[in-house]
mmCIF file of C-alpha atoms in Angstrom:
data_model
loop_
_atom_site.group_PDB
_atom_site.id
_atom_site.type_symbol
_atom_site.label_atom_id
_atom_site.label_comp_id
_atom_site.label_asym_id
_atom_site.label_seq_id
_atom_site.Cartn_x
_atom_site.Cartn_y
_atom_site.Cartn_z
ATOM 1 C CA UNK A 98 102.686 39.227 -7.914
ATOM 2 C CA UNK A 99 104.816 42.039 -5.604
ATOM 3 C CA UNK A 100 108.300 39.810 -4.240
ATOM 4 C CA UNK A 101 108.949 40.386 -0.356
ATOM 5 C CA UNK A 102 112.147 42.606 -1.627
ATOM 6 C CA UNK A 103 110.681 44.977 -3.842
ATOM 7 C CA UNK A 104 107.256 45.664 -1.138
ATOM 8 C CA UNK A 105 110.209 46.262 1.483
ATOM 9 C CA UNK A 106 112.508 47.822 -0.603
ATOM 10 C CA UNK A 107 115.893 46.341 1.527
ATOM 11 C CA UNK A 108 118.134 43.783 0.050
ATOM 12 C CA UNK A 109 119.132 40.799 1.831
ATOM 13 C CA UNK A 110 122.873 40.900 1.343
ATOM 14 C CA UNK A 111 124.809 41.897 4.594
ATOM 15 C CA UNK A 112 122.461 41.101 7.074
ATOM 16 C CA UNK A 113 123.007 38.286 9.133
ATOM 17 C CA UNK A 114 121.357 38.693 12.535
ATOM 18 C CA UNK A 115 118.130 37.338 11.406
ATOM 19 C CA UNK A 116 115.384 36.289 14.285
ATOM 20 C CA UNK A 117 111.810 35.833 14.540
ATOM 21 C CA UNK A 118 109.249 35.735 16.920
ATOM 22 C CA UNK A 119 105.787 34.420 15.952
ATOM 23 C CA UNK A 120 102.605 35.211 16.813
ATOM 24 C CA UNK A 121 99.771 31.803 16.214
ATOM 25 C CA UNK A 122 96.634 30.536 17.298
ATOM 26 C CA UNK A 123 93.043 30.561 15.885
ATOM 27 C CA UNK A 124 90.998 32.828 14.048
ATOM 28 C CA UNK A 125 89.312 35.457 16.461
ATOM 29 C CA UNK A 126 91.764 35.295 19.453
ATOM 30 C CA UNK A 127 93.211 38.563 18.719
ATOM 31 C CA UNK A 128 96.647 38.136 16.728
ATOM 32 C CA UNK A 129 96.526 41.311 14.778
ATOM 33 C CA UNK A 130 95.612 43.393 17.861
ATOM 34 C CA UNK A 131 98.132 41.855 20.075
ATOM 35 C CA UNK A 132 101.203 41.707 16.919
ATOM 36 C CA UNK A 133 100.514 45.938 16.139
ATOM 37 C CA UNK A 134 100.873 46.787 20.039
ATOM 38 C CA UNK A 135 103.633 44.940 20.015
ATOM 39 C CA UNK A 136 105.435 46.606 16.951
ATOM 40 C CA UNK A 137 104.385 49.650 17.568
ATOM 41 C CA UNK A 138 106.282 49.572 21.131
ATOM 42 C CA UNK A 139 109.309 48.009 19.708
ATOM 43 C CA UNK A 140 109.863 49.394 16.211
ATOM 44 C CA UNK A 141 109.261 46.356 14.450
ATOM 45 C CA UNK A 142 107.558 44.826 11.234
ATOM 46 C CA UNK A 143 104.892 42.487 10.824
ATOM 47 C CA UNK A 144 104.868 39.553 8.362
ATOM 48 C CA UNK A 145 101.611 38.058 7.462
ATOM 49 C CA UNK A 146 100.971 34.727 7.855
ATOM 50 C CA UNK A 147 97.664 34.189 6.191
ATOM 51 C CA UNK A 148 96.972 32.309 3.203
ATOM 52 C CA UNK A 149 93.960 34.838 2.021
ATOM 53 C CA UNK A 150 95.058 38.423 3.051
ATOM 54 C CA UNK A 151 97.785 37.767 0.340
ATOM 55 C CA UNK A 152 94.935 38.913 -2.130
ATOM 56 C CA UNK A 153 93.948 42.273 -3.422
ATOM 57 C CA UNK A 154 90.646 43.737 -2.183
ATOM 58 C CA UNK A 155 89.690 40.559 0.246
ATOM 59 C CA UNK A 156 89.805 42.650 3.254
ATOM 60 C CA UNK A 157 86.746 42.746 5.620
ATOM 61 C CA UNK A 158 86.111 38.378 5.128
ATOM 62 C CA UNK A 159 89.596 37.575 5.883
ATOM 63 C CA UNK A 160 90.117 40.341 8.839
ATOM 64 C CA UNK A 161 93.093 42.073 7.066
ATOM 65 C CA UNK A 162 94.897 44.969 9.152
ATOM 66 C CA UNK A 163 93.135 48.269 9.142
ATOM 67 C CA UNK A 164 94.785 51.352 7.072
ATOM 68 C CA UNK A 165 95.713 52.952 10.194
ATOM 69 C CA UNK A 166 97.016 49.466 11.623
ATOM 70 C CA UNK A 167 99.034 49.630 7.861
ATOM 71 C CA UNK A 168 99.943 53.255 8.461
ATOM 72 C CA UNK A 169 101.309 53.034 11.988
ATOM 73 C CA UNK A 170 103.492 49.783 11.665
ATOM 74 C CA UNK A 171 104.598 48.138 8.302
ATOM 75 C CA UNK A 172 102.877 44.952 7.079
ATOM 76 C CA UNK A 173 104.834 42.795 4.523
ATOM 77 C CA UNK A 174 103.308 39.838 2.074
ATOM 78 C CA UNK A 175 99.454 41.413 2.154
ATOM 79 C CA UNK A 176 97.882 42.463 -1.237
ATOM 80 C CA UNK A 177 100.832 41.143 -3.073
ATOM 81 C CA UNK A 178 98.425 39.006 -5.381
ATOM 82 C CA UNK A 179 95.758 39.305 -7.846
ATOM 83 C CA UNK A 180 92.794 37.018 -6.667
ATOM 84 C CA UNK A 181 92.447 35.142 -9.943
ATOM 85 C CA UNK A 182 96.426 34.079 -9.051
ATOM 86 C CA UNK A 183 97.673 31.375 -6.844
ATOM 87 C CA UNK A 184 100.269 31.667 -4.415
ATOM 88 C CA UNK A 185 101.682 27.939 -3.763
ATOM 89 C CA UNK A 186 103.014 27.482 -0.098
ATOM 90 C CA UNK A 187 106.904 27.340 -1.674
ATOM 91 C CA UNK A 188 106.347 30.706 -3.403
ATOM 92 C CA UNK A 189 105.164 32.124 0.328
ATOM 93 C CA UNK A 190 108.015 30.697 2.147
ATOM 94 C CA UNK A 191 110.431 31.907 -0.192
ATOM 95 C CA UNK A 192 109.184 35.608 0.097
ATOM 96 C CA UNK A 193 109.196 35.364 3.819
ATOM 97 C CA UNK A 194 112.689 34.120 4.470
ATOM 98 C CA UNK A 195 114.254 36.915 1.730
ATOM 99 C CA UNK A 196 112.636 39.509 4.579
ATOM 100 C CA UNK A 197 113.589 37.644 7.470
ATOM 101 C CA UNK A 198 116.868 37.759 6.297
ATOM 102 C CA UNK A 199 116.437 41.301 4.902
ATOM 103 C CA UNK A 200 115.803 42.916 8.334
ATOM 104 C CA UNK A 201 118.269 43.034 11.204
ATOM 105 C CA UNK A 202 115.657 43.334 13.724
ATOM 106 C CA UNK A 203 112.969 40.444 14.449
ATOM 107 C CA UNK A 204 109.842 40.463 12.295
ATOM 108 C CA UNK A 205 106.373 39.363 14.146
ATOM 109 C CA UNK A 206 105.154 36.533 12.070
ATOM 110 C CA UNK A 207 101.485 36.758 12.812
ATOM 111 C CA UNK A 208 98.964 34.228 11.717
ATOM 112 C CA UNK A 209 96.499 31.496 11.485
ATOM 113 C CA UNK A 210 97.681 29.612 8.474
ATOM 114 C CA UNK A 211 100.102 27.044 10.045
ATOM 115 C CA UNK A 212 101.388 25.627 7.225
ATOM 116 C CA UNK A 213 102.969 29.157 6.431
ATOM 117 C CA UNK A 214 103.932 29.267 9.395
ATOM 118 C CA UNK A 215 105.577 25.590 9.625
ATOM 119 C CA UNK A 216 107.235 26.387 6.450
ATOM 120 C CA UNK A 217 109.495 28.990 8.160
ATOM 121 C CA UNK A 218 109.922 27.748 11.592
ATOM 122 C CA UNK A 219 110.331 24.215 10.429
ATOM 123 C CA UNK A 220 112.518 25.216 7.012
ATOM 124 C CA UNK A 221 110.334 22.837 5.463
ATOM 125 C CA UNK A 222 111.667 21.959 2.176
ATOM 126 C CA UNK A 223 108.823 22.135 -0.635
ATOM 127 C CA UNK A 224 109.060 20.960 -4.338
ATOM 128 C CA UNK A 225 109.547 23.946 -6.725
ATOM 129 C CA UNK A 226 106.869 22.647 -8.829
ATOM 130 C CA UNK A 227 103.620 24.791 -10.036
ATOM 131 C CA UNK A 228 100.536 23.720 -9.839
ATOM 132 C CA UNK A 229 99.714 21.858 -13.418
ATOM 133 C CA UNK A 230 96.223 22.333 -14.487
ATOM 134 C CA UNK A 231 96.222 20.052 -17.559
ATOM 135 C CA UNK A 232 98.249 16.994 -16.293
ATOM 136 C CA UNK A 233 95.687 17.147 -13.038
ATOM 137 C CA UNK A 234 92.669 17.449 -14.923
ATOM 138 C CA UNK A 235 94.514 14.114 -16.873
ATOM 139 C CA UNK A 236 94.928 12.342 -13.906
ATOM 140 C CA UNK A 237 91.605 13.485 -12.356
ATOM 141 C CA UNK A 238 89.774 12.007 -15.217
ATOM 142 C CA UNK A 239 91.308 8.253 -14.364
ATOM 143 C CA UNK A 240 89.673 8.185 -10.727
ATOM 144 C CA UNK A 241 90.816 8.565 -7.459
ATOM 145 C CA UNK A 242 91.221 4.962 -7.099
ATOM 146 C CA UNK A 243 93.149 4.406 -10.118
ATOM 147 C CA UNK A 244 95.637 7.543 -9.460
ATOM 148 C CA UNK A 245 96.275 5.892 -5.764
ATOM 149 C CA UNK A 246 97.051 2.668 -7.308
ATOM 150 C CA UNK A 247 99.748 4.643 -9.646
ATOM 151 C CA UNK A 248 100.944 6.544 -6.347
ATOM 152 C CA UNK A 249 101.771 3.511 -4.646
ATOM 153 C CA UNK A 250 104.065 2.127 -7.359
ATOM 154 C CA UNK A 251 105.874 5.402 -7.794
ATOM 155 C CA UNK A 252 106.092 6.863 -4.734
ATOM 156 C CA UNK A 253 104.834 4.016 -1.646
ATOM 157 C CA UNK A 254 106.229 6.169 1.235
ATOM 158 C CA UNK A 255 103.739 8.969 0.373
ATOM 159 C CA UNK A 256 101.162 6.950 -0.197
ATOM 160 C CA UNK A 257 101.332 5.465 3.420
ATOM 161 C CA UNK A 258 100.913 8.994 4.428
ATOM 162 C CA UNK A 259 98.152 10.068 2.421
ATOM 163 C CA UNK A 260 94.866 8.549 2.869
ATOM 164 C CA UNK A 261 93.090 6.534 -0.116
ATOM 165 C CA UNK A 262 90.405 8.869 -0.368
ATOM 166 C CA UNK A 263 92.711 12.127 -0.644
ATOM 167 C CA UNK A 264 92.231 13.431 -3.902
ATOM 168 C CA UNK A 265 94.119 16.466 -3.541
ATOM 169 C CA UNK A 266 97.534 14.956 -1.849
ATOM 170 C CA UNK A 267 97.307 12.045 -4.308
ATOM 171 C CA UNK A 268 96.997 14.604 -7.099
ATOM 172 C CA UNK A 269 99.796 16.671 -6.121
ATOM 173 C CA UNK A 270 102.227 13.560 -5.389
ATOM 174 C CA UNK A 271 102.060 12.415 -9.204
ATOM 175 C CA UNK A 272 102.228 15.438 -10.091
ATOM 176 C CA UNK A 273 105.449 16.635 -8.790
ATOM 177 C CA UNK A 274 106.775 12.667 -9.417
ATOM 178 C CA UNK A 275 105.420 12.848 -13.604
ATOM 179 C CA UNK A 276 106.935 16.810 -13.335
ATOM 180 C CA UNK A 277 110.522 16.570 -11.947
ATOM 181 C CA UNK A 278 111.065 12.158 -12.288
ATOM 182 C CA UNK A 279 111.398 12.531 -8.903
ATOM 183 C CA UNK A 280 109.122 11.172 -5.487
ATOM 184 C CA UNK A 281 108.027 13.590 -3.429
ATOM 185 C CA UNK A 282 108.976 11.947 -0.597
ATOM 186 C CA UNK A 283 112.534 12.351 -1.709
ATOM 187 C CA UNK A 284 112.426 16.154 -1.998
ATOM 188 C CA UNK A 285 110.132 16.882 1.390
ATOM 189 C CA UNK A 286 111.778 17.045 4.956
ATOM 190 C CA UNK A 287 112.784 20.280 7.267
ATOM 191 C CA UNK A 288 116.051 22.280 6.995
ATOM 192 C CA UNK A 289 115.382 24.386 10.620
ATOM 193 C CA UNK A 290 116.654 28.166 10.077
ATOM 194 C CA UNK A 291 119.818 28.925 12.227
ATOM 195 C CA UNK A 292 118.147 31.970 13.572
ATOM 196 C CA UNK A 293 116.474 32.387 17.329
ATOM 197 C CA UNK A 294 112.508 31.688 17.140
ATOM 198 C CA UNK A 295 110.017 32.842 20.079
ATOM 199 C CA UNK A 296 106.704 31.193 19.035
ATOM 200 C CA UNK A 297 103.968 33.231 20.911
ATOM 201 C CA UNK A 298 100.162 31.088 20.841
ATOM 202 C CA UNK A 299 96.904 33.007 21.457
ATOM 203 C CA UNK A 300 94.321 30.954 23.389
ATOM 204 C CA UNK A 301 90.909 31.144 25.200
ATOM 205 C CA UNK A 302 88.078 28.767 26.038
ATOM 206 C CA UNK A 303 86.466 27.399 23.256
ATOM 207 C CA UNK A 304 82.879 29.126 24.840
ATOM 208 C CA UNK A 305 84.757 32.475 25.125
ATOM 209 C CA UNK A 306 86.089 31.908 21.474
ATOM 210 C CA UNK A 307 82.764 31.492 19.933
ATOM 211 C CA UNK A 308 81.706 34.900 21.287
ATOM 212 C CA UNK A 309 84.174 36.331 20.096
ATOM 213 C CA UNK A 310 83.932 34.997 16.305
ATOM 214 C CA UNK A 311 80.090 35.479 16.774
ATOM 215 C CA UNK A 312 81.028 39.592 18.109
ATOM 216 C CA UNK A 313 83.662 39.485 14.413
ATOM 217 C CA UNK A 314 81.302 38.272 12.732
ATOM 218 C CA UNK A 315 78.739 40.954 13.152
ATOM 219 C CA UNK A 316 81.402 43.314 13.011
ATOM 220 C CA UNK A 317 82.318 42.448 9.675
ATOM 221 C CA UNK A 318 79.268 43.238 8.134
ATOM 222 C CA UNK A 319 79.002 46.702 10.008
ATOM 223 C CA UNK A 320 82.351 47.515 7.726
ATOM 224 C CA UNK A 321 80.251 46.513 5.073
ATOM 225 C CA UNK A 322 81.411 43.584 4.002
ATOM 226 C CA UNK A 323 78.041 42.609 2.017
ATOM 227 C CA UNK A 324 79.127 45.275 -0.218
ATOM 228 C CA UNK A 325 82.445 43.920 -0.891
ATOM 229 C CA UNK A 326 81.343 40.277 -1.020
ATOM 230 C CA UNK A 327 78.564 41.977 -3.945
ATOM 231 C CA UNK A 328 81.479 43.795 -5.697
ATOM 232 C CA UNK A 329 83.785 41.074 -5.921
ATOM 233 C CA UNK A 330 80.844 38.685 -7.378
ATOM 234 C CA UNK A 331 80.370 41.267 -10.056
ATOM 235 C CA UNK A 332 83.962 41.866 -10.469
ATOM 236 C CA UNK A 333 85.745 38.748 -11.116
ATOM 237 C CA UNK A 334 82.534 36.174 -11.462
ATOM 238 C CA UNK A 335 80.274 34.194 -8.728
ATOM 239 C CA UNK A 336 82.922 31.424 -9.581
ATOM 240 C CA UNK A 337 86.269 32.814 -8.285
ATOM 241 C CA UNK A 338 87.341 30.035 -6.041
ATOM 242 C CA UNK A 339 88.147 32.901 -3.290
ATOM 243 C CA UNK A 340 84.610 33.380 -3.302
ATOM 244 C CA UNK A 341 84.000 30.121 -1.774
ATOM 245 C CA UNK A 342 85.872 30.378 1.294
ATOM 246 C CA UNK A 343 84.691 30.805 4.598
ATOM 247 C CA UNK A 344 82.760 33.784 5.169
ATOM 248 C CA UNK A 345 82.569 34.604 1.724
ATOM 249 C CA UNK A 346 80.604 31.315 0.502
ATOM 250 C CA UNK A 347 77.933 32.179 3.027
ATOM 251 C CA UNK A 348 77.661 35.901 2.067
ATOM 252 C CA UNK A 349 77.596 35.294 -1.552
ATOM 253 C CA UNK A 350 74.493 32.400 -0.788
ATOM 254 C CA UNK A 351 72.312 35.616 0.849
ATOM 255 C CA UNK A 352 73.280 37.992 -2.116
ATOM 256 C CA UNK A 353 72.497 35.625 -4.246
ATOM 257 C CA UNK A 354 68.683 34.660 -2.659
ATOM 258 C CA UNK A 355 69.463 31.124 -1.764
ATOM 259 C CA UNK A 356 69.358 32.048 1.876
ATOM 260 C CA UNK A 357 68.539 34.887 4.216
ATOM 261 C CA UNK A 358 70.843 36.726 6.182
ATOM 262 C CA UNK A 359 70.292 35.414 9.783
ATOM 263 C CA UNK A 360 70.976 31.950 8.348
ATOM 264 C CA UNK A 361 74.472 33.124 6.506
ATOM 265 C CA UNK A 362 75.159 34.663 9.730
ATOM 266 C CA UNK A 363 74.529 31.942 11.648
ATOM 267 C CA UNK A 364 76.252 29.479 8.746
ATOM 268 C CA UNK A 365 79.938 32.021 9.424
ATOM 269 C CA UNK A 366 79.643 31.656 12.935
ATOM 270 C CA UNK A 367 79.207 27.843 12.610
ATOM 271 C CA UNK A 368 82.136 26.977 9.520
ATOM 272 C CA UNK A 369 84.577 29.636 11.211
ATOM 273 C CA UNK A 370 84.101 27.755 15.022
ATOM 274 C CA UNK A 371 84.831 24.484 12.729
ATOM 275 C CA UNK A 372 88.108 25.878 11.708
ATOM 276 C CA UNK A 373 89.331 27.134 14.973
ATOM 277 C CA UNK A 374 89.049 23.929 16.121
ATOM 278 C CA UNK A 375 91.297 22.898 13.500
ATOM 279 C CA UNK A 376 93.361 25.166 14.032
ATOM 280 C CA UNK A 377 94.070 24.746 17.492
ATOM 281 C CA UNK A 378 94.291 20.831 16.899
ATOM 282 C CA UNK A 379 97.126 21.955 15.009
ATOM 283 C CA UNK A 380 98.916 24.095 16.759
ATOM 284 C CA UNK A 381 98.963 22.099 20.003
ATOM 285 C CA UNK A 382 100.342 19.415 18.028
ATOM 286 C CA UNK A 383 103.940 22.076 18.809
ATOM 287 C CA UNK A 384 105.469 22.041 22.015
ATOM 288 C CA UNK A 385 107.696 24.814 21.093
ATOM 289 C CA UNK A 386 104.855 27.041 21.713
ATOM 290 C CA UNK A 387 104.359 28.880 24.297
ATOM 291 C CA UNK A 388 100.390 30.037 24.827
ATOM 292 C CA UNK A 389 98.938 32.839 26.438
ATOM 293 C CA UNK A 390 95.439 33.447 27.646
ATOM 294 C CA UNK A 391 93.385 36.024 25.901
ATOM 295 C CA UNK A 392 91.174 36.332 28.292
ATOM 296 C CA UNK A 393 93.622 37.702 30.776
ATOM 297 C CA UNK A 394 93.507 41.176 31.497
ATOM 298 C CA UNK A 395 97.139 41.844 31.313
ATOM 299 C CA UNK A 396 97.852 39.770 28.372
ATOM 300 C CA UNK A 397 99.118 42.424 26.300
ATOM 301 C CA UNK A 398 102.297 43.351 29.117
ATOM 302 C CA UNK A 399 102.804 39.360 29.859
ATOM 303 C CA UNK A 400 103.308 38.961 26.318
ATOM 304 C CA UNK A 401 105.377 41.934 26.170
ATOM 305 C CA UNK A 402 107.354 40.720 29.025
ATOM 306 C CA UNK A 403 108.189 37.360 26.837
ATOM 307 C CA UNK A 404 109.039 39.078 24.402
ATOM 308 C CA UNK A 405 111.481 41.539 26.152
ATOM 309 C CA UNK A 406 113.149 38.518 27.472
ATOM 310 C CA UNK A 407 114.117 37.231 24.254
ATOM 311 C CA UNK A 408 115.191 40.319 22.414
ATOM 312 C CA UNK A 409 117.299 41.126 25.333
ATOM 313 C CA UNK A 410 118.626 37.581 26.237
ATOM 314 C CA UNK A 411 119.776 37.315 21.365
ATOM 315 C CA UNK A 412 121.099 40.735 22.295
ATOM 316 C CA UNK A 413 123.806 39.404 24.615
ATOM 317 C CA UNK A 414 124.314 36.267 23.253
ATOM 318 C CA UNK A 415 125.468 38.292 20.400
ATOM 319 C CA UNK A 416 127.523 40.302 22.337
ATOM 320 C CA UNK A 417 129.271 37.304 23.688
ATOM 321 C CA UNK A 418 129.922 35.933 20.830
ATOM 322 C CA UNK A 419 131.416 38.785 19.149
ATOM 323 C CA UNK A 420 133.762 40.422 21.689
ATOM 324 C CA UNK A 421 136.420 41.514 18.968
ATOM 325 C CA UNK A 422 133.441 44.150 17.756
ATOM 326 C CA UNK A 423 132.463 45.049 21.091
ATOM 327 C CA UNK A 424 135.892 46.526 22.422
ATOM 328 C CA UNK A 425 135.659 49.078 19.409
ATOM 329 C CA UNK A 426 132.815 50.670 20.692
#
């Protein structure tokens, strides 16, 4: 795995003007378009915030940023994995603050993921403890009911917040508590970064949505994404667990003769609207966010015009608060 330092190729020390502006919302509504117009205008980088364009060669399925997208303005934290590796949410957060803090300029944060994207906003604080194959399959083997029983003697505030039929939360509670001797109750909670935040949400009507994953999805496979969903099968197994995430699942049913095409088609279109409308349910949940319609015709300039406002008004509130520098200029 590639750290955020060594892909940028800045070091953090020294810079302490850090600020972000973020750029949310579901998949389909446009983030990538609306984040490289943006950066292009203002000479700024874009951070990824997307829990699958972190991996090598998953590129069409997950709608990574063209080359010339790439070329034009720098992306940061895409292809910085191997897909047989795992990046945990704690290893992402800490790559994205070392370039937040690396740059003394804002960085776009642009994404659907939200629990990247809480993780920065938010500071959340995550338990520095890999994922343990062995001990889960242990604890796995005992049954869901019995490992929720064990999770409410160790650890009863988590267990109020994770539902009895949760395998993976319950999982992953024990496991940090039989890891580190600690709850993970005790070690969660939110340490908010110092620095300004803009959060910028993407939005349409949820009819005007679905044509546009239906138009994305058809446009995927005009780039050819059969082909890569074919040579990732033969590269790293029918197995991979990549492989059966949305989009990719469906594709790999139709290579493999389970299904035709119209039907994986149609199967995309009808997972990917599922998750949209989680991720909007999740975003909304924010009030810091402020959303803009992407059906308007002059989105790009009122989002441009937001965005102005807040560089300009960090500019002089760092002028004000450092008078002593600005008489030497």
């Amino acid at each position: 795995m590639v750290s955020a330092i060594e892909q940028v190729g800045v070091h953090p020390e020294g810079c302490s003007m850090s600020k972000l502006i973020t750029i949310c919302g579901a998949t389909a509504t446009g983030k990538s378009g609306v984040a490289v117009a943006l950066a292009s205008r203002l000479q700024f980088s874009i951070l990824s915030a997307d829990s699958r364009q972190v991996y090598r060669e998953f590129d069409i399925g997950t709608a990574k940023p063209t080359a010339v997208d790439r070329t034009s303005v720098p992306h940061h934290l895409i292809d910085i994995c191997d897909p047989r590796e795992t990046l945990t949410l704690a290893e992402y957060q800490e790559q994205a603050q070392k370039l937040i803090m690396a740059y003394d300029v804002p960085l776009l944060l642009v994404g659907g993921t939200g629990l990247y994207i809480k993780s920065i906003v938010r500071g959340l604080k995550i338990p520095r403890v890999a994922p343990m194959p062995e001990l889960r399959s242990q604890l796995a083997d005992l049954g869901q009911s019995q490992c929720y029983a064990m999770l409410q003697q160790v650890d009863r505030s988590a267990a109020e917040k994770i539902h009895v039929n949760d395998p993976v939360r319950t999982l992953r509670a024990l496991e940090v508590f039989y890891v580190t001797g600690r709850s993970i109750s005790e070690q969660q909670g939110e340490n908010p970064p110092n620095y300004p935040i803009l959060q910028i949400g993407l939005d349409c009507e949820i009819d005007v949505l679905v044509d546009r994953i239906k138009q994305r999805t058809e446009q995927m496979l005009e780039r050819g994404w059969l082909a890569e969903v074919e040579y990732l099968c033969k590269k790293y197994g029918c197995d991979l667990p990549l492989l059966n995430t949305l989009g990719y699942q469906e594709m790999k049913q139709y290579l493999a003769g389970d299904i035709k095409l119209e039907e994986a088609k149609e199967l995309t279109i009808l997972h990917t609207r599922q998750f949209a409308k989680r991720q909007r349910t999740w975003f909304r949940a924010y009030p810091e966010i402020e959303w803009f319609d992407v059906s308007a015709p002059d989105l790009l300039e009122r989002v441009w015009q937001r965005v102005q406002e807040f560089v300009n008004q960090d500019f002089c509130d760092r002028q004000q608060s450092e008078p002593a520098r600005t008489k030497k200029h």
